[in-house]
PDB file of C-alpha atoms in Angstrom:
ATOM      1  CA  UNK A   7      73.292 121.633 163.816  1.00 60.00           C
ATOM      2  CA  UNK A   8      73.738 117.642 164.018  1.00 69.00           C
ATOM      3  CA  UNK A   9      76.975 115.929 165.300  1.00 73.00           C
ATOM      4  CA  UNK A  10      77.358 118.454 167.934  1.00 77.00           C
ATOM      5  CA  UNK A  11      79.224 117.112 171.378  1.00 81.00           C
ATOM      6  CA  UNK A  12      78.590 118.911 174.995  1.00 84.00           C
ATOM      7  CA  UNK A  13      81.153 119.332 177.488  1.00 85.00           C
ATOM      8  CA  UNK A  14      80.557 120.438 181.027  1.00 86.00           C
ATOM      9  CA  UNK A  15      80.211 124.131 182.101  1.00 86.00           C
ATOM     10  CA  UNK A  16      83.766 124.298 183.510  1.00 88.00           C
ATOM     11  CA  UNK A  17      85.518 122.645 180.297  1.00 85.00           C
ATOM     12  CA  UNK A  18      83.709 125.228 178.581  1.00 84.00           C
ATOM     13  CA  UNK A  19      84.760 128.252 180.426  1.00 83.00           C
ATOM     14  CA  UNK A  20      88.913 127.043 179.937  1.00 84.00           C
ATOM     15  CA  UNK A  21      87.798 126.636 176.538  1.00 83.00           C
ATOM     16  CA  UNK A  22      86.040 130.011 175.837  1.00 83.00           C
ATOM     17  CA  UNK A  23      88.565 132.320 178.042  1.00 81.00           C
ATOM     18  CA  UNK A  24      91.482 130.845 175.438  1.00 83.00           C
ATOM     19  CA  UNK A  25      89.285 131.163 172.574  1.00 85.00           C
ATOM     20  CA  UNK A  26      86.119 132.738 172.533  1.00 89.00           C
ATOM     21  CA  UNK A  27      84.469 132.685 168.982  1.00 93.00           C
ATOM     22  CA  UNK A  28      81.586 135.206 168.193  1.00 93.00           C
ATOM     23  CA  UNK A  29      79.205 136.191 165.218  1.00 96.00           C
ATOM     24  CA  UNK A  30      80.966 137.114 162.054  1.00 96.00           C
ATOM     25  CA  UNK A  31      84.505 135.405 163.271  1.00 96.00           C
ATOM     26  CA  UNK A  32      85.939 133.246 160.707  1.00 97.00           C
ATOM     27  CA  UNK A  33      86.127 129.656 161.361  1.00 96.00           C
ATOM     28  CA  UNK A  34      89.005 127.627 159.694  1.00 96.00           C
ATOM     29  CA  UNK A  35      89.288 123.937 159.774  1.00 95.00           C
ATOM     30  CA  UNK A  36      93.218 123.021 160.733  1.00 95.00           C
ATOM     31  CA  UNK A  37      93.401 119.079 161.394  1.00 93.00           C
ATOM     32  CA  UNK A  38      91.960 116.368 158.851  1.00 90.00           C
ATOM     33  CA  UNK A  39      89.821 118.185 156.525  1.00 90.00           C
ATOM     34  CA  UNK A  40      91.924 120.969 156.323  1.00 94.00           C
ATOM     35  CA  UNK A  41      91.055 123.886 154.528  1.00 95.00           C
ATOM     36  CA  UNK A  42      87.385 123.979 155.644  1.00 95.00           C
ATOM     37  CA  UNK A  43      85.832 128.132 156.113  1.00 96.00           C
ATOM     38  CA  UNK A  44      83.076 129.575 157.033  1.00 96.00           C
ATOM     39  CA  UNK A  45      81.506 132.829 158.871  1.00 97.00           C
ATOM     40  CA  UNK A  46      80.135 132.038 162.046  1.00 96.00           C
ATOM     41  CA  UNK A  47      76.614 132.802 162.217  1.00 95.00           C
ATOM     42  CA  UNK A  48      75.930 131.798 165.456  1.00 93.00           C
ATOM     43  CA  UNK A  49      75.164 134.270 168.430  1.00 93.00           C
ATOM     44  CA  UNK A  50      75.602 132.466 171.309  1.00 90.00           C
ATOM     45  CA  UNK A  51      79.117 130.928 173.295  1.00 88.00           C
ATOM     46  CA  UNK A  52      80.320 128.143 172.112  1.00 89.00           C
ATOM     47  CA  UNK A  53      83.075 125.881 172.471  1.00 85.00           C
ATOM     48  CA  UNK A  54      85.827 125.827 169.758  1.00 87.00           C
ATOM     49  CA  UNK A  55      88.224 122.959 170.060  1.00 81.00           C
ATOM     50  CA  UNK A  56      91.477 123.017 168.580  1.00 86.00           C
ATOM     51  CA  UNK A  57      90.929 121.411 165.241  1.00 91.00           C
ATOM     52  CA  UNK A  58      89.540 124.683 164.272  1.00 93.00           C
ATOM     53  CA  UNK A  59      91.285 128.134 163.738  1.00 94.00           C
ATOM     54  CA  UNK A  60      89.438 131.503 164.925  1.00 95.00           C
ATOM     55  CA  UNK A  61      89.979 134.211 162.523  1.00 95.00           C
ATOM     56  CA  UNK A  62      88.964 137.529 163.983  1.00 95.00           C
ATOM     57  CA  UNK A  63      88.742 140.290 161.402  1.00 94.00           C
ATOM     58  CA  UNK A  64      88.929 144.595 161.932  1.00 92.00           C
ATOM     59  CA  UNK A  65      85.937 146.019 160.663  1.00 91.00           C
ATOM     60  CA  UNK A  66      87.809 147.254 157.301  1.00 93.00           C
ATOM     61  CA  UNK A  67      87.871 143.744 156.393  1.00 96.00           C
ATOM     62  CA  UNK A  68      84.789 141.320 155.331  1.00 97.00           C
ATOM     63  CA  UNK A  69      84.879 137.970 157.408  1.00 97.00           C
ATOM     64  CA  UNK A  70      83.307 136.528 153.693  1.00 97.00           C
ATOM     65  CA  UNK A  71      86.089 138.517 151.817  1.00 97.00           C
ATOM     66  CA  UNK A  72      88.236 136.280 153.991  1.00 97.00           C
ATOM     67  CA  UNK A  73      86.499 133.011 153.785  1.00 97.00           C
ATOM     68  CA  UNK A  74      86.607 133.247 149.607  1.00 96.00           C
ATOM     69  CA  UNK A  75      90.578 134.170 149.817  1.00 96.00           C
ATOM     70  CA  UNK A  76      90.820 131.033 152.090  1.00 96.00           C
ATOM     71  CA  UNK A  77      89.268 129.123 149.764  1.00 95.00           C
ATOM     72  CA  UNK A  78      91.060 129.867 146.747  1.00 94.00           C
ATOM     73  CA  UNK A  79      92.904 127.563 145.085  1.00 94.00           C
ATOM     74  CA  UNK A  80      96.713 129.001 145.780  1.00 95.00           C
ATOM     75  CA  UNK A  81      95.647 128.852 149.423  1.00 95.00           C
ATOM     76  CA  UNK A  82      93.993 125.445 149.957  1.00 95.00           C
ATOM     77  CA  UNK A  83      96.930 123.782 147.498  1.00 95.00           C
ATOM     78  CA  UNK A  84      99.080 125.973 150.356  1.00 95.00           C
ATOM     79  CA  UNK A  85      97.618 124.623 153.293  1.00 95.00           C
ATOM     80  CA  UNK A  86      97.776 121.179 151.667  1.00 93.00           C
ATOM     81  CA  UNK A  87     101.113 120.906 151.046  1.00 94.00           C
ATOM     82  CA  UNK A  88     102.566 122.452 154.390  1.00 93.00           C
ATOM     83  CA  UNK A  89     100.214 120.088 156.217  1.00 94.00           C
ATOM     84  CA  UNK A  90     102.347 118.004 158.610  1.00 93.00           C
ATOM     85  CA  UNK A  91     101.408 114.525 159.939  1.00 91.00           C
ATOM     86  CA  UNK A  92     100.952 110.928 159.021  1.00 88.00           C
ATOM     87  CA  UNK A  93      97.518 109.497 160.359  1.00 88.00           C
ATOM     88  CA  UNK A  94      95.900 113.493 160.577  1.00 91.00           C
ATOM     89  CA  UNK A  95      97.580 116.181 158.741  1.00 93.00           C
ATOM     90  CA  UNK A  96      97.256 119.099 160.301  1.00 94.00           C
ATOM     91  CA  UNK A  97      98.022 123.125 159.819  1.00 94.00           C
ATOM     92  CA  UNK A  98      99.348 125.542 162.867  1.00 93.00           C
ATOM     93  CA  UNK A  99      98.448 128.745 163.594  1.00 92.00           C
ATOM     94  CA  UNK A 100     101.974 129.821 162.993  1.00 93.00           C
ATOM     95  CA  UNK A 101     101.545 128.635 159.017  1.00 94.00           C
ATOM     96  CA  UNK A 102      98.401 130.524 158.933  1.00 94.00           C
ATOM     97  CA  UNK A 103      99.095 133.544 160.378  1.00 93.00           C
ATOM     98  CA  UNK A 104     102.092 133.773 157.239  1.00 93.00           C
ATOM     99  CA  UNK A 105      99.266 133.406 154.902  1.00 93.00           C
ATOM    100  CA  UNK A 106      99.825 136.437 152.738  1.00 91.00           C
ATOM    101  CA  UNK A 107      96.193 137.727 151.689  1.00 92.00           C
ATOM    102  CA  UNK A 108      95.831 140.028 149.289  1.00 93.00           C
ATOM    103  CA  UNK A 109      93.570 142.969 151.206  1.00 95.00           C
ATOM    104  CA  UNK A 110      91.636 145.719 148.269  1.00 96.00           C
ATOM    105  CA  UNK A 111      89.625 148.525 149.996  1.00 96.00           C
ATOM    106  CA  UNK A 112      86.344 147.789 151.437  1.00 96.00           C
ATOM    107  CA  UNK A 113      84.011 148.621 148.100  1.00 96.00           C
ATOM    108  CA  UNK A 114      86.201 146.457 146.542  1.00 97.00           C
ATOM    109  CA  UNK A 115      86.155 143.460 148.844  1.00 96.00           C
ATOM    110  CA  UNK A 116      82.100 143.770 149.008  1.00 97.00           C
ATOM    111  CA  UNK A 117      81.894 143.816 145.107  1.00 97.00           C
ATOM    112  CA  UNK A 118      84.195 140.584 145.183  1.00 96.00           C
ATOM    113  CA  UNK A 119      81.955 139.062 148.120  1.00 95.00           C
ATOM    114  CA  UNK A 120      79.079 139.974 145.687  1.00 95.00           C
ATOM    115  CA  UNK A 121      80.423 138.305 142.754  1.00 94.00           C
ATOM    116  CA  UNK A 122      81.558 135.336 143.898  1.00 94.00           C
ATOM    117  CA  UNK A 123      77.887 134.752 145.683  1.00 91.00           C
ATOM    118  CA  UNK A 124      76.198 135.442 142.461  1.00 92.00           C
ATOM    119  CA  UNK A 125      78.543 132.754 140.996  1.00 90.00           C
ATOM    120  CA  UNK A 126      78.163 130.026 143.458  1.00 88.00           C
ATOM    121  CA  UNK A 127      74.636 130.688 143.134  1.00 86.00           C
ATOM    122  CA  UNK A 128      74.493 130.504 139.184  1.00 86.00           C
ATOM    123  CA  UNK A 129      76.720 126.747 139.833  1.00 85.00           C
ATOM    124  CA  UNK A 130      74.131 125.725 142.435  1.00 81.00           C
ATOM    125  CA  UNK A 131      70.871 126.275 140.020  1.00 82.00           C
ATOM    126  CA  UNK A 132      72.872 124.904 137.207  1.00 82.00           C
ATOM    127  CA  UNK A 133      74.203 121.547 139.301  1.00 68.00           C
ATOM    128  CA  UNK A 134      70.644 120.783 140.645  1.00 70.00           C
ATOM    129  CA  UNK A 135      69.416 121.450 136.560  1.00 67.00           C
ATOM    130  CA  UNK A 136      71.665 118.929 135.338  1.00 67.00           C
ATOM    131  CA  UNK A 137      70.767 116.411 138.053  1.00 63.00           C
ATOM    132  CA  UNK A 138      67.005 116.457 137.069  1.00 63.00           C
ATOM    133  CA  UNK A 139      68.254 116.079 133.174  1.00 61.00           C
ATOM    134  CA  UNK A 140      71.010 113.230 133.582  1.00 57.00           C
ATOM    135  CA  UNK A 141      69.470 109.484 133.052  1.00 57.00           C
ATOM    136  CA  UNK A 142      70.023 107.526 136.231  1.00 55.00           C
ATOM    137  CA  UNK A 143      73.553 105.605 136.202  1.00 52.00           C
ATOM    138  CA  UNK A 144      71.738 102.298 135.067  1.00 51.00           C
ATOM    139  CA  UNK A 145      69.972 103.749 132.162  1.00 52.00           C
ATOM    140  CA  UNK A 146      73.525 104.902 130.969  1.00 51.00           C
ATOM    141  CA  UNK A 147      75.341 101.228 131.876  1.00 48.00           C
ATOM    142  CA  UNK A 148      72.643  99.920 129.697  1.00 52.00           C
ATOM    143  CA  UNK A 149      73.289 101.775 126.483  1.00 51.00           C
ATOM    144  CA  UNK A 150      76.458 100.743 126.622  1.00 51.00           C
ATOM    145  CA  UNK A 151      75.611  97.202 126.202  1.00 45.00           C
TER     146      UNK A 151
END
């Protein structure tokens, strides 16, 4: 991890008895970039400040399942638009907890999970391709003189 700050043992422990994040949670970012989700992967206590929402899901629902439905369009155009604020926009809790999330049986949300991995990975290889075949931005100034 880079960019990571510290804060002492006792900041910690208000921190982590309001909000105590743990493998698999889902991790939403809620002030500037909003819109931001991952799973957690990490298996150790940490310190989750405020800029981030903690999305704890019941075992009949896929943390990733969640994370790709976050990440949909409808929802990040969503969380866009309700933002609030001038200098930092910013979601609440209260806006995301409304979030209606469309919620298919387990097999279902694993073949989903599946699919859209297999996709993202099919973009990745073909992005990095296309990088290695694309003449360099000067080479295509050039021609056009």
């Amino acid at each position: 991890m880079t960019d990571v700050s510290y804060v002492s043992k006792e900041i910690h422990d208000v921190i982590y008895n309001r909000c105590s994040p743990v493998k698999n949670d889902v991790l939403l970012t809620k002030d500037g970039t909003i819109g931001e989700a991952t799973v957690n992967n990490l298996d150790y206590p940490f310190s989750l400040l405020s800029s981030v929402a903690l999305i704890k899901t019941a075992n009949s629902i896929l943390p990733w399942y969640i994370v790709y439905v976050l990440k949909s369009d409808y929802l990040q155009k969503k969380m866009i638009k309700e933002a609030k604020g001038t200098a930092l926009k910013r979601i609440i809790l209260d806006q995301i907890n409304s979030f209606l999330v469309p919620l298919p049986p387990l097999n279902e949300q694993k073949e989903i999970v599946s699919q859209v991995k297999k996709n993202l990975t099919l973009i990745d290889s073909i992005d990095k391709s296309q990088i290695y075949k694309q003449p360099s931005n000067k080479q295509n100034l050039e021609s056009l003189t």
